[in-house]
XYZ file of C-alpha atoms in Angstrom:
588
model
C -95.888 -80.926 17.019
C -98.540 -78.538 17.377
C -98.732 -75.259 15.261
C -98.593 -72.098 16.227
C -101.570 -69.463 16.106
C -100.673 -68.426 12.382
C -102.880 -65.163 13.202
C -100.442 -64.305 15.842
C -98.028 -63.353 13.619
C -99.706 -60.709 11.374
C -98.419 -57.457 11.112
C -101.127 -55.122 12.139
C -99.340 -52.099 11.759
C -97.722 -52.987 8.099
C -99.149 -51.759 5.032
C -98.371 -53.492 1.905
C -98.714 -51.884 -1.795
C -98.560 -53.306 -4.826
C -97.414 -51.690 -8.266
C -99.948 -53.881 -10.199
C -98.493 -52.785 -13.982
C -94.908 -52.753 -12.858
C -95.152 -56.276 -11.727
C -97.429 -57.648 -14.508
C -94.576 -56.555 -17.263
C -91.806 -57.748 -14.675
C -93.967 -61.299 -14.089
C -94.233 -60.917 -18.453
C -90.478 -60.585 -19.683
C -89.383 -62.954 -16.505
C -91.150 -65.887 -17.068
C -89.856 -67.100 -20.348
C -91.303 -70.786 -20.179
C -94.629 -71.544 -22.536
C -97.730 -71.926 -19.735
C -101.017 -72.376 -20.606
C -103.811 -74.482 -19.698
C -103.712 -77.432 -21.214
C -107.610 -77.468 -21.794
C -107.921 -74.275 -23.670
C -104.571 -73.445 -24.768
C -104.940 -70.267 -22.779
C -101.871 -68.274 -22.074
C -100.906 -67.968 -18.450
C -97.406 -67.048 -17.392
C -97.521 -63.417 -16.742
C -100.563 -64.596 -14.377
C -98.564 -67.596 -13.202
C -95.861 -65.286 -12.099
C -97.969 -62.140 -10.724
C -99.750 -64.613 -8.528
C -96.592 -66.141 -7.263
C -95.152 -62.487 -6.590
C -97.704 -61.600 -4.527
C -98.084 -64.893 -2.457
C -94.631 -64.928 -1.866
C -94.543 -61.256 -0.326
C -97.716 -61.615 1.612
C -96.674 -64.999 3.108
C -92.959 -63.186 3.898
C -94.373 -60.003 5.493
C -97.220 -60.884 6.824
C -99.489 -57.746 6.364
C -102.582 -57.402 7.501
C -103.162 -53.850 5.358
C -102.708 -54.600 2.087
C -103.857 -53.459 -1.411
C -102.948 -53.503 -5.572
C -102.754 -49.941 -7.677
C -103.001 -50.308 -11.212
C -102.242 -47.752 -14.498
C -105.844 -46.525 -16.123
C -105.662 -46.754 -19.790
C -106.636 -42.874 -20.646
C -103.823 -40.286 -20.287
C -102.607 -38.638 -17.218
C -101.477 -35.603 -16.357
C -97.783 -35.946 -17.352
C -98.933 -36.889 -21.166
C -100.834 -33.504 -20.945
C -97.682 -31.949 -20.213
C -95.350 -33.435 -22.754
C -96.805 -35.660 -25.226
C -93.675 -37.283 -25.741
C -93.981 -39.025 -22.213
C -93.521 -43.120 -22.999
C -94.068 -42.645 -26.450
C -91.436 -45.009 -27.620
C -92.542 -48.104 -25.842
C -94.505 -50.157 -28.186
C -97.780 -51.478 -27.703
C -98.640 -54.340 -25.016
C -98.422 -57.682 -27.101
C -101.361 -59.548 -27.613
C -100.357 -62.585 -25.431
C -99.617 -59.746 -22.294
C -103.041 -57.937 -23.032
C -105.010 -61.197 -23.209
C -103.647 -62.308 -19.687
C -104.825 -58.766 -18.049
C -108.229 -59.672 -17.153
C -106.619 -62.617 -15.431
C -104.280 -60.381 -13.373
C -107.255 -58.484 -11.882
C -108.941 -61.912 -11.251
C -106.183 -63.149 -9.164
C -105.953 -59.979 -6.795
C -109.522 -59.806 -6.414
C -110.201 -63.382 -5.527
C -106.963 -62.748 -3.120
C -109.443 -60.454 -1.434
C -106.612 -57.355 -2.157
C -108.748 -54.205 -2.909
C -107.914 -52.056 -6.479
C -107.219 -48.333 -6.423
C -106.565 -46.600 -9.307
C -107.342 -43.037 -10.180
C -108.006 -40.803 -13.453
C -105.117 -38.819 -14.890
C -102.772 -40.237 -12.272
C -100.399 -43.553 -12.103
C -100.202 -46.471 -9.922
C -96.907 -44.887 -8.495
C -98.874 -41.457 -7.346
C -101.765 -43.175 -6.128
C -99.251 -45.815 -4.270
C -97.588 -41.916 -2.741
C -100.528 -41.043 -1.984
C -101.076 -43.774 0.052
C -98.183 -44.469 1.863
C -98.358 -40.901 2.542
C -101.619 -41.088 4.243
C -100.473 -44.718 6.010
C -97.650 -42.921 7.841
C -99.996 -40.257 9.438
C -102.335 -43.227 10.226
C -99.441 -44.595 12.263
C -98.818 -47.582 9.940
C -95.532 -49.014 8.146
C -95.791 -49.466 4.150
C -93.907 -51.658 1.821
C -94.032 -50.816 -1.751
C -93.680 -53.603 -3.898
C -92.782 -52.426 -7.651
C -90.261 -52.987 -10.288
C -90.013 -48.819 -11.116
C -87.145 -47.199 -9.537
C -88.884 -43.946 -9.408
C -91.018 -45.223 -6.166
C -87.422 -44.752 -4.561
C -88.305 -41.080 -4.256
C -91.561 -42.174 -1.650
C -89.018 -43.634 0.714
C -89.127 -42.976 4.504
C -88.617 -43.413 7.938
C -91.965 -45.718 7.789
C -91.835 -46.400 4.191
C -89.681 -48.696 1.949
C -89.606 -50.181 -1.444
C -89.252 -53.537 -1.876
C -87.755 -54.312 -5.728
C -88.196 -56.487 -7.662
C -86.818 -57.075 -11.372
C -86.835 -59.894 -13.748
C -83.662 -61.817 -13.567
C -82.562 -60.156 -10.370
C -82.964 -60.896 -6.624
C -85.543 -58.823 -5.099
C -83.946 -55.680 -2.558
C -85.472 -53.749 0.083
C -85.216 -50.072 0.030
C -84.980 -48.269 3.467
C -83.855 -44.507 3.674
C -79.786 -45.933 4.355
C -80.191 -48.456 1.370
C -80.980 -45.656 -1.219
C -78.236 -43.420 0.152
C -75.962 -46.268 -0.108
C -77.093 -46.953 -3.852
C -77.792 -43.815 -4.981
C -75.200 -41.078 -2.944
C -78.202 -39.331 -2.459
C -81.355 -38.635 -0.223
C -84.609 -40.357 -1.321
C -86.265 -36.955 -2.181
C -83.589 -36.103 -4.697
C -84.326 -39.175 -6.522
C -86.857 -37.230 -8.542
C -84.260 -34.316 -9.362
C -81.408 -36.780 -10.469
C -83.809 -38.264 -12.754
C -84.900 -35.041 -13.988
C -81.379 -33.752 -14.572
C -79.758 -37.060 -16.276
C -83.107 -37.785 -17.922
C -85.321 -41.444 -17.887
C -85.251 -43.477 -21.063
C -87.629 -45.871 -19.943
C -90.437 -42.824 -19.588
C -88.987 -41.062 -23.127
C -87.795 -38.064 -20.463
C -85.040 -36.398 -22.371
C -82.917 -34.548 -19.407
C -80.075 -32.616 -19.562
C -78.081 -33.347 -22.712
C -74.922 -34.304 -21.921
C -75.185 -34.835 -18.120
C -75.638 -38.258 -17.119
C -76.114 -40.476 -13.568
C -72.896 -39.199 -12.272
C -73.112 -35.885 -12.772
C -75.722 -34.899 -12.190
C -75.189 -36.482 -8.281
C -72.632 -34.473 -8.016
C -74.231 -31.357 -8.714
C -77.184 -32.472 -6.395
C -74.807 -33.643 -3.467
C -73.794 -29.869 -3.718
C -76.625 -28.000 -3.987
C -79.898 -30.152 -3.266
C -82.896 -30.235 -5.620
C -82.663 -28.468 -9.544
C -83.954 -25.454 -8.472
C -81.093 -25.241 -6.039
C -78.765 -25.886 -8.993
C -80.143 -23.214 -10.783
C -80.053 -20.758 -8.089
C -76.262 -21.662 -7.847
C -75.108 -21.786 -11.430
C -72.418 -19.968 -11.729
C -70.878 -21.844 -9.530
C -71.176 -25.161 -11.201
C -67.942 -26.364 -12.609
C -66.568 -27.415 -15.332
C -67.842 -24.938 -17.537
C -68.729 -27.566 -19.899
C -71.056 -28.833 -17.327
C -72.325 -25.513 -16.145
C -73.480 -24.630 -20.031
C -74.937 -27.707 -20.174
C -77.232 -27.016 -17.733
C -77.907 -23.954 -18.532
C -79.289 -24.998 -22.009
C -81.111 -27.713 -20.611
C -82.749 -25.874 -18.016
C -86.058 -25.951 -19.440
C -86.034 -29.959 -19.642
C -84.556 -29.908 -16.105
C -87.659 -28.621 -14.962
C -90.125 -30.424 -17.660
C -88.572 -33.329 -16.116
C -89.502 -32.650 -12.118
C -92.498 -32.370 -13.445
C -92.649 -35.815 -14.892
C -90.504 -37.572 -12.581
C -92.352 -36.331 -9.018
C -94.698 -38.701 -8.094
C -98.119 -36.332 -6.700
C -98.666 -37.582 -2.909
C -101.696 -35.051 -2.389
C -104.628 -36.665 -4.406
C -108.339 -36.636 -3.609
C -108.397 -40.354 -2.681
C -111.401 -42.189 -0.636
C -109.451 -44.286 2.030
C -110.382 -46.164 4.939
C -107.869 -48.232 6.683
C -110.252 -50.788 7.893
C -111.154 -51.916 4.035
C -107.567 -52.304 3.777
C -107.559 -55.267 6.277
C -107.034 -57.894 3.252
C -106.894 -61.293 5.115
C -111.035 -59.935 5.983
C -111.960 -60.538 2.380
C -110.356 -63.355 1.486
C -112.211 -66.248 0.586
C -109.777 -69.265 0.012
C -112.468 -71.170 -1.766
C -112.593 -68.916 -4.660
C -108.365 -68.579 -4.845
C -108.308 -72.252 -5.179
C -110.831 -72.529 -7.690
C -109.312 -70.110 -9.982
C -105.507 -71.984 -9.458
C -107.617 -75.159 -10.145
C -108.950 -73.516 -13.299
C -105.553 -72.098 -14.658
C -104.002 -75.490 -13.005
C -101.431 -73.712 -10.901
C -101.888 -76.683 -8.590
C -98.513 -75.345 -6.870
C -99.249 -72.231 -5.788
C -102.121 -73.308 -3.915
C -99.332 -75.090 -1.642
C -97.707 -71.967 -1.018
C -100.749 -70.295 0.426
C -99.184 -68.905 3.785
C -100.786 -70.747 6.704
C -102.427 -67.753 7.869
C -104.648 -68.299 4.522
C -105.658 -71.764 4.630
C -108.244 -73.681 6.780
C -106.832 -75.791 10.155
C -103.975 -78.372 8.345
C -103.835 -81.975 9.940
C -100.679 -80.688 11.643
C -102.615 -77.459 13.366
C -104.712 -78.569 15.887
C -103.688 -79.896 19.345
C -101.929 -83.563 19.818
C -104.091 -85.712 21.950
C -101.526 -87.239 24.817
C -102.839 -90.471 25.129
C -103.967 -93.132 21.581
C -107.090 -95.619 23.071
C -110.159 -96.394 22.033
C -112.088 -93.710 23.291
C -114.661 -91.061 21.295
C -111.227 -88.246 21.071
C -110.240 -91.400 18.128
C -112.868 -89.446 16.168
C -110.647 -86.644 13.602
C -112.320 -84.779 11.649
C -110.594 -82.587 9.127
C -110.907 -79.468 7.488
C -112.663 -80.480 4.186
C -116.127 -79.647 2.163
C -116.970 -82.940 2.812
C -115.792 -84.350 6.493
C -113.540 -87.395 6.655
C -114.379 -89.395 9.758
C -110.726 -91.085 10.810
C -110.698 -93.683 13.692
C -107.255 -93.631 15.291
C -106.570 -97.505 16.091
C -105.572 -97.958 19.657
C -105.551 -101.761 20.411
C -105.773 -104.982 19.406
C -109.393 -105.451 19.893
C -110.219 -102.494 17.635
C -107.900 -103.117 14.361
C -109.382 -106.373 14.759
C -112.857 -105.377 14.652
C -112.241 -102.971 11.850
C -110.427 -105.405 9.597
C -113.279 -107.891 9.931
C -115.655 -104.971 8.795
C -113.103 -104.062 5.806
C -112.750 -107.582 5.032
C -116.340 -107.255 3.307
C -115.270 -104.592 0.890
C -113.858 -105.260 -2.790
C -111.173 -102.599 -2.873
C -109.550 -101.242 0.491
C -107.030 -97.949 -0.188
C -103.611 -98.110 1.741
C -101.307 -95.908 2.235
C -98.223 -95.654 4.408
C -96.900 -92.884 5.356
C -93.136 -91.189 5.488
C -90.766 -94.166 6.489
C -88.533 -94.824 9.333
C -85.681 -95.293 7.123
C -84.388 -92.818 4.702
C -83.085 -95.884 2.817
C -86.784 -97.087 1.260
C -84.612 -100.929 0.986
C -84.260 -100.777 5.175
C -87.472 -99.189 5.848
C -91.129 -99.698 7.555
C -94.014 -97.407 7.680
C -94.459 -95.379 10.242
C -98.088 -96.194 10.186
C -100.894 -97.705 8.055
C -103.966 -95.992 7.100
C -106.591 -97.845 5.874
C -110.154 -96.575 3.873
C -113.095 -99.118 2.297
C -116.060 -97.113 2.603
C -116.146 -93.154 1.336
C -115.373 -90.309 3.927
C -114.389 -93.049 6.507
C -110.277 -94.541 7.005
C -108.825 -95.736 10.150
C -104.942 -95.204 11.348
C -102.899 -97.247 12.683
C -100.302 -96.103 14.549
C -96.421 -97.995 14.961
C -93.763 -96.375 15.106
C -94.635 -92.599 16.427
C -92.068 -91.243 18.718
C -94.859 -89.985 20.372
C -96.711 -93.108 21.192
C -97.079 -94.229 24.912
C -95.176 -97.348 25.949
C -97.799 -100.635 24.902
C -98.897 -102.981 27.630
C -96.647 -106.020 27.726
C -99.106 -108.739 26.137
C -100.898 -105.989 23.873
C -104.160 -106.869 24.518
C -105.284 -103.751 25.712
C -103.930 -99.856 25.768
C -101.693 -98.955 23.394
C -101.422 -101.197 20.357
C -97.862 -102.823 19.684
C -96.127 -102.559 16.090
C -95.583 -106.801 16.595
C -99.186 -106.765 17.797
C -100.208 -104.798 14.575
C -98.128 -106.904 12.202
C -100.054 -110.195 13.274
C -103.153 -109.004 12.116
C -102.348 -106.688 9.388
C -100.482 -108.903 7.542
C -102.932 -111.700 6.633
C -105.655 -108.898 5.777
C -102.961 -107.188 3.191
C -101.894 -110.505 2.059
C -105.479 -111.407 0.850
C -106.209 -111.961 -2.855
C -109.859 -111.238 -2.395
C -110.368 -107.656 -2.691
C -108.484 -105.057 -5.164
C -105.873 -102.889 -3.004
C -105.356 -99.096 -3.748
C -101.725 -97.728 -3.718
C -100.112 -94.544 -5.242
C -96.509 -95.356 -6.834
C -97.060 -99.010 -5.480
C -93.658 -99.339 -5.860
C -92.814 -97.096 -3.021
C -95.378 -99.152 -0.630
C -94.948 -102.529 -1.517
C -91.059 -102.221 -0.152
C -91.658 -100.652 3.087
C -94.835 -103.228 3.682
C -92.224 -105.934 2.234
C -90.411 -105.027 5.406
C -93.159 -105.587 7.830
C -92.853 -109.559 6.308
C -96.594 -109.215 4.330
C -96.852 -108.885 0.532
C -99.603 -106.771 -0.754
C -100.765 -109.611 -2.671
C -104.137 -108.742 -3.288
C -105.248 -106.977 -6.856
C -102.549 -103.876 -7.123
C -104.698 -100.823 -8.150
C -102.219 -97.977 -8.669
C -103.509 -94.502 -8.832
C -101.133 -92.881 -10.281
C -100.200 -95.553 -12.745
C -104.241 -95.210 -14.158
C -103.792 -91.354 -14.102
C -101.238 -91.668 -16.623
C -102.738 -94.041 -18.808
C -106.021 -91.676 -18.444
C -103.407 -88.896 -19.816
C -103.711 -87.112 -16.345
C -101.644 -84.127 -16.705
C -99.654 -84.938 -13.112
C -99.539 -87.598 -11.568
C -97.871 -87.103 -8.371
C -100.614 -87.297 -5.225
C -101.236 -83.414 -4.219
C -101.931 -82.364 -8.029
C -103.954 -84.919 -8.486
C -105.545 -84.604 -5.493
C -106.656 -81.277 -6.171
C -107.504 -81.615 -10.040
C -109.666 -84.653 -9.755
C -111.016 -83.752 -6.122
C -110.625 -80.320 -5.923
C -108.939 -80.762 -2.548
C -105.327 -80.025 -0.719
C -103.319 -81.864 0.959
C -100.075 -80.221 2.679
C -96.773 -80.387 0.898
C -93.550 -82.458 2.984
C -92.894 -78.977 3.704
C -95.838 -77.724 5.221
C -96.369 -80.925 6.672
C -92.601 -81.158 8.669
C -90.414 -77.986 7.809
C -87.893 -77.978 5.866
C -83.920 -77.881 5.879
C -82.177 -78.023 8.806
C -85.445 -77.507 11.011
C -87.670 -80.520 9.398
C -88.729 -82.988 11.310
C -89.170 -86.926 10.219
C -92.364 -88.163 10.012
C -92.547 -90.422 12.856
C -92.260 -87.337 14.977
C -95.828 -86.489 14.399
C -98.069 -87.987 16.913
C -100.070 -90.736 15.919
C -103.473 -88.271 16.087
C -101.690 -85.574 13.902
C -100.415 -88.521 11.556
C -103.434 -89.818 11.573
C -105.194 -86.647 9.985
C -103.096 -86.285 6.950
C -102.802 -90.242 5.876
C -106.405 -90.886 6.626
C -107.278 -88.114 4.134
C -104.964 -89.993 1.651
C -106.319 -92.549 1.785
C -109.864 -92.089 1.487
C -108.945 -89.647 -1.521
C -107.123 -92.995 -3.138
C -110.643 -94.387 -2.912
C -112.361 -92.049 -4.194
C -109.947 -91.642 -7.392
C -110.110 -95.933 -7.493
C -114.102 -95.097 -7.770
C -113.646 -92.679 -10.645
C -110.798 -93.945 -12.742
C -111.731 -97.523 -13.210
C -114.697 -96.596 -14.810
C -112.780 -94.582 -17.640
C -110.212 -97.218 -17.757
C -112.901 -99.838 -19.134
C -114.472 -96.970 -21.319
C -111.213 -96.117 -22.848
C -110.610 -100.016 -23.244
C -107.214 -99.724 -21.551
C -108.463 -102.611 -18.199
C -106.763 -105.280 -19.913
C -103.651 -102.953 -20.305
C -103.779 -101.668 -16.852
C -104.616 -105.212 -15.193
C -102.866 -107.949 -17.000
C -99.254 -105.994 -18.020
C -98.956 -102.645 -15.983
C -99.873 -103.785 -12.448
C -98.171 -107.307 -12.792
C -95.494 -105.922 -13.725
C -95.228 -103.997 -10.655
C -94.622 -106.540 -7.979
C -91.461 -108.056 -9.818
C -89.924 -104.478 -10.359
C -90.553 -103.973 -6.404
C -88.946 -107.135 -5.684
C -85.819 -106.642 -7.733
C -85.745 -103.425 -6.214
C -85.923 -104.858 -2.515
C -83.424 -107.892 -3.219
C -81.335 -106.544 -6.126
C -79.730 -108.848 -9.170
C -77.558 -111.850 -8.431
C -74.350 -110.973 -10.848
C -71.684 -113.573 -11.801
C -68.755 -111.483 -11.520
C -66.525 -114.032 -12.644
C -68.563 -114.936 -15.864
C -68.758 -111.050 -16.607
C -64.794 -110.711 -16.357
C -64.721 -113.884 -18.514
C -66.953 -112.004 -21.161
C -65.109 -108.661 -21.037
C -62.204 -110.514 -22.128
C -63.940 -112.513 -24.874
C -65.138 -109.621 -26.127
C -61.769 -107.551 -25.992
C -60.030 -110.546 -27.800
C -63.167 -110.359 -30.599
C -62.424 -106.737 -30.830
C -58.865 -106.876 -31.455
C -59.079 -109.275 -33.907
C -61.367 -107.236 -36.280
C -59.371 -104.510 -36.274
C -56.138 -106.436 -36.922
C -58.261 -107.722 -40.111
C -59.531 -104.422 -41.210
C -56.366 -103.040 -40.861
C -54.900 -105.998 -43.145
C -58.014 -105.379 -45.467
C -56.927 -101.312 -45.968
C -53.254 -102.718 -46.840
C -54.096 -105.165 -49.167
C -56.122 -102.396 -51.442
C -53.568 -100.141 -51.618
C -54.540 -98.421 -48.642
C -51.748 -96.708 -45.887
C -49.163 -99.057 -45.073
């Protein structure tokens, strides 16, 4: 299951734009839910929400052009001309204001470069540059939440839509005809005519939406309306447009977005996916602890995944068992290949006094029926072994398993007496997910049960599931199921991986289960909570993963006996309340 060459797939002749403002107030008024980070208290959904816009567009289309245009806060030329222009929207809240800064963090650590221009909006500066993409032979998506952009649309331009509460829509020169009954260069005039509460732009008073289409489907652009007047009908309408003439044209003015600005642009320092520096993304998701949009990075933006280099056809002892992952600090993972080998390395791990384990995606999707697809294995920091048993992959084993290719049966004999030990504390996340699936290969983790994610939560972790806590306590990734096998209809089960490919992803988990063993037993015993964690927490675990595994032995018959004890009880008390009410004087 090797990946692809994400690069491949960019879109070197797409151009995509971003209406910074227009998707800041949609990401504001959308996101109705109370985010902030937990340390500071700072407020972070309009961010939250921005960010995930713009991930989510990049990652769809693929662009390798791509930049952000935001609103300057001094006055343009269209307050100049009518001071009136958005004067009813109120001021930008405090909570929206304060997250600003952070909106300009986000695109710049996304390596997306800023234009914005004085006396001019985002929308003319986004013209202006879709303008200048189509003569440089490049396709642009706008991405905005202002309807007025629909004006910009073209043969090589469209506008993709997004509003709060609403699926997103892409604009092409049919779609706005279809929505509008009108070309995209009359989208100007029909606001100009009916008017644009949302910029204070009074139009025509007393034509609205569907008028003033009609007028336009009959005679083109306002001044063509005005040049043909008189033969406007109903006279009603015709007066009404001749009074409102002058706002007709005040509002053309307003409402045409200026393509022809003086704007330095060169094409090459809109090649995006140059300046971005992953590093810095993550660290600033880390900071505002937006630990799930750093899975959604497309794969064109992150380093090689344990899934994206090639599968090695053959699993032996030889130096390709060396893996090394993409990490600041290299994991060294041994693939285990026969008998000889996991022997050898469980003699060496039999020295150590806590060994992490984890076991990756089982072979049943019913956790009672299943065993792990393989076992990784880490004792000493940046170092885990894999073994490999039940990989569709895997090459058929020798018969006696000596040698070759190492046999699940082969594996069981000597993993099981090194898991059953008590003399050495034994890292799990959710033990109760492992201990079944291990169950199954007839060995009980019996050694000391040191659950991750059970300390993270008495240590008031904010999430404890594996890939937040991964990255919050590590600062490093690990793939999502998703990214990991696909998803719906086209994802894969995990023993599909081959062993090597396996091998990458559960080694890193667990040597990052050591390394969180190494850091949160420490604050256990400062916080006093050992005894807690030790003596009630992790024993309890073991009996709730048993009666999990073997379920509850129910007298049925006694339980029908005490249903109808308890019926009989129940009938009798309210025969002698109801006796009670009568005697007092009660309803008879």
């Amino acid at each position: 299951m090797t990946s692809p060459d994400p690069a491949a797939r960019m879109d070197e002749t797409l151009l995509v734009l971003f209406d910074g403002h227009a998707l800041f107030h949609r990401a504001f008024h959308a996101i109705r839910t109370d985010l902030s980070v937990s340390q500071t208290g700072e407020q972070t959904a309009a961010v939250y929400g921005f960010a995930a816009s713009i991930i989510k567009t990049v990652a769809q289309y693929r662009p390798v052009h791509a930049a952000v245009a935001f609103d300057l806060p001094t006055p343009t030329f269209r307050h100049r001309s009518y001071a009136e222009y958005k004067a009813q929207r109120p001021p930008m809240p405090d909570v929206m204001r304060d997250q600003f800064g952070r909106i300009r963090e986000v695109v710049e650590k996304l390596g997306l470069p800023i234009f914005e221009l004085e006396g001019f909006e985002a929308d003319d500066v986004l013209g202006c540059m879709a303008a200048r993409a189509t003569e440089h032979g490049l396709r642009t998506i706008i991405v905005t939440g202002d309807t007025d952009t629909m004006q910009l649309v073209t043969p090589s331009v469209s506008v993709l839509l997004q509003r709060g509460g609403q699926a997103e829509s892409l604009f092409d020169v049919a779609a706005v005809r279809e929505r509008y009954g009108l070309e995209p260069d009359q989208i100007a005039h029909l606001k100009a005519i009916q008017g644009d509460t949302s910029d204070n732009i009074p139009g025509v008073t007393g034509v609205g939406a569907k008028t003033a289409t009609t007028v336009l489907q009959r005679f083109g652009t306002v001044a063509g309306v005005y040049d043909h007047l008189e033969e406007v009908t109903p006279d009603r309408v015709r007066e009404q447009l001749r009074t409102g003439k002058g706002l007709a044209r005040l509002g053309l003015d307003l409402t045409t977005i200026v393509t022809d600005l003086s704007l330095p642009l060169d094409f090459e320092d809109l090649r995006w996916t140059d300046r971005f520096d992953r590093g810095e993304i993550v660290s600033l998701f880390r900071e505002l602890e937006f630990t799930s949009l750093i899975g959604r990075l497309p794969p064109f933006l992150q380093p090689p995944s344990p899934t994206s280099q090639p599968a090695r056809s053959t699993i032996g002892p030889t130096s390709e068992d060396r893996l090394d992952t993409a990490r600041r600090t290299e994991i060294d993972i041994t693939v285990i290949g026969s008998h000889e080998q996991l022997a050898s390395a469980l003699k060496a791990a039999s020295e150590a006094a806590a060994v992490a384990v984890t076991t990756p995606v089982a072979t049943s999707a019913r956790l009672v029926d299943a065993e792990p697809v393989g076992v990784a294995l880490s004792w000493e920091n940046g170092k885990a072994i894999y073994v490999p048993l039940h990989h569709q992959a895997q090459l058929l084993p020798d018969s006696d398993g000596s040698g070759g290719t190492l046999t699940p049966d082969a594996a069981y004999a000597v993993l099981t007496p090194f898991l059953a030990s008590n003399s050495r504390a034994t890292i799990v996340h959710l033990a109760r997910e492992s201990l079944t699936p291990v169950g199954n290969m007839g060995c009980d983790l019996a050694g000391h049960l040191w659950d991750t994610s059970v300390a993270a939560h008495l240590l008031g972790k904010p999430n404890v599931a594996l890939i937040p806590l991964v990255m919050s306590e590590l600062g490093e990734e690990l793939p999502t199921t998703t990214q990991l096998l696909g998803s719906g209809r086209k994802a894969e089960p995990f023993e599909s991986l081959p062993a090597a490919e396996a091998a990458r992803y559960s080694g890193r988990v667990a040597a990052y289960l050591l390394e969180m063993y190494q850091g949160f037993a420490p604050e256990l015993e400062a916080q006093g909570q050992t005894g807690l964690f030790t003596d009630l927490e992790m024993a309890l675990t073991p009996v709730l993963a048993r009666m999990e595994r073997n379920g509850i032995l129910v007298d049925v018959g006694f339980l029908q006996e005490m249903g109808r004890t308890l019926h009989a009880q129940m009938d009798e008390m309210e025969h002698e309340i109801y006796e009670r009410v009568t005697d007092n004087g009660g309803p008879s």
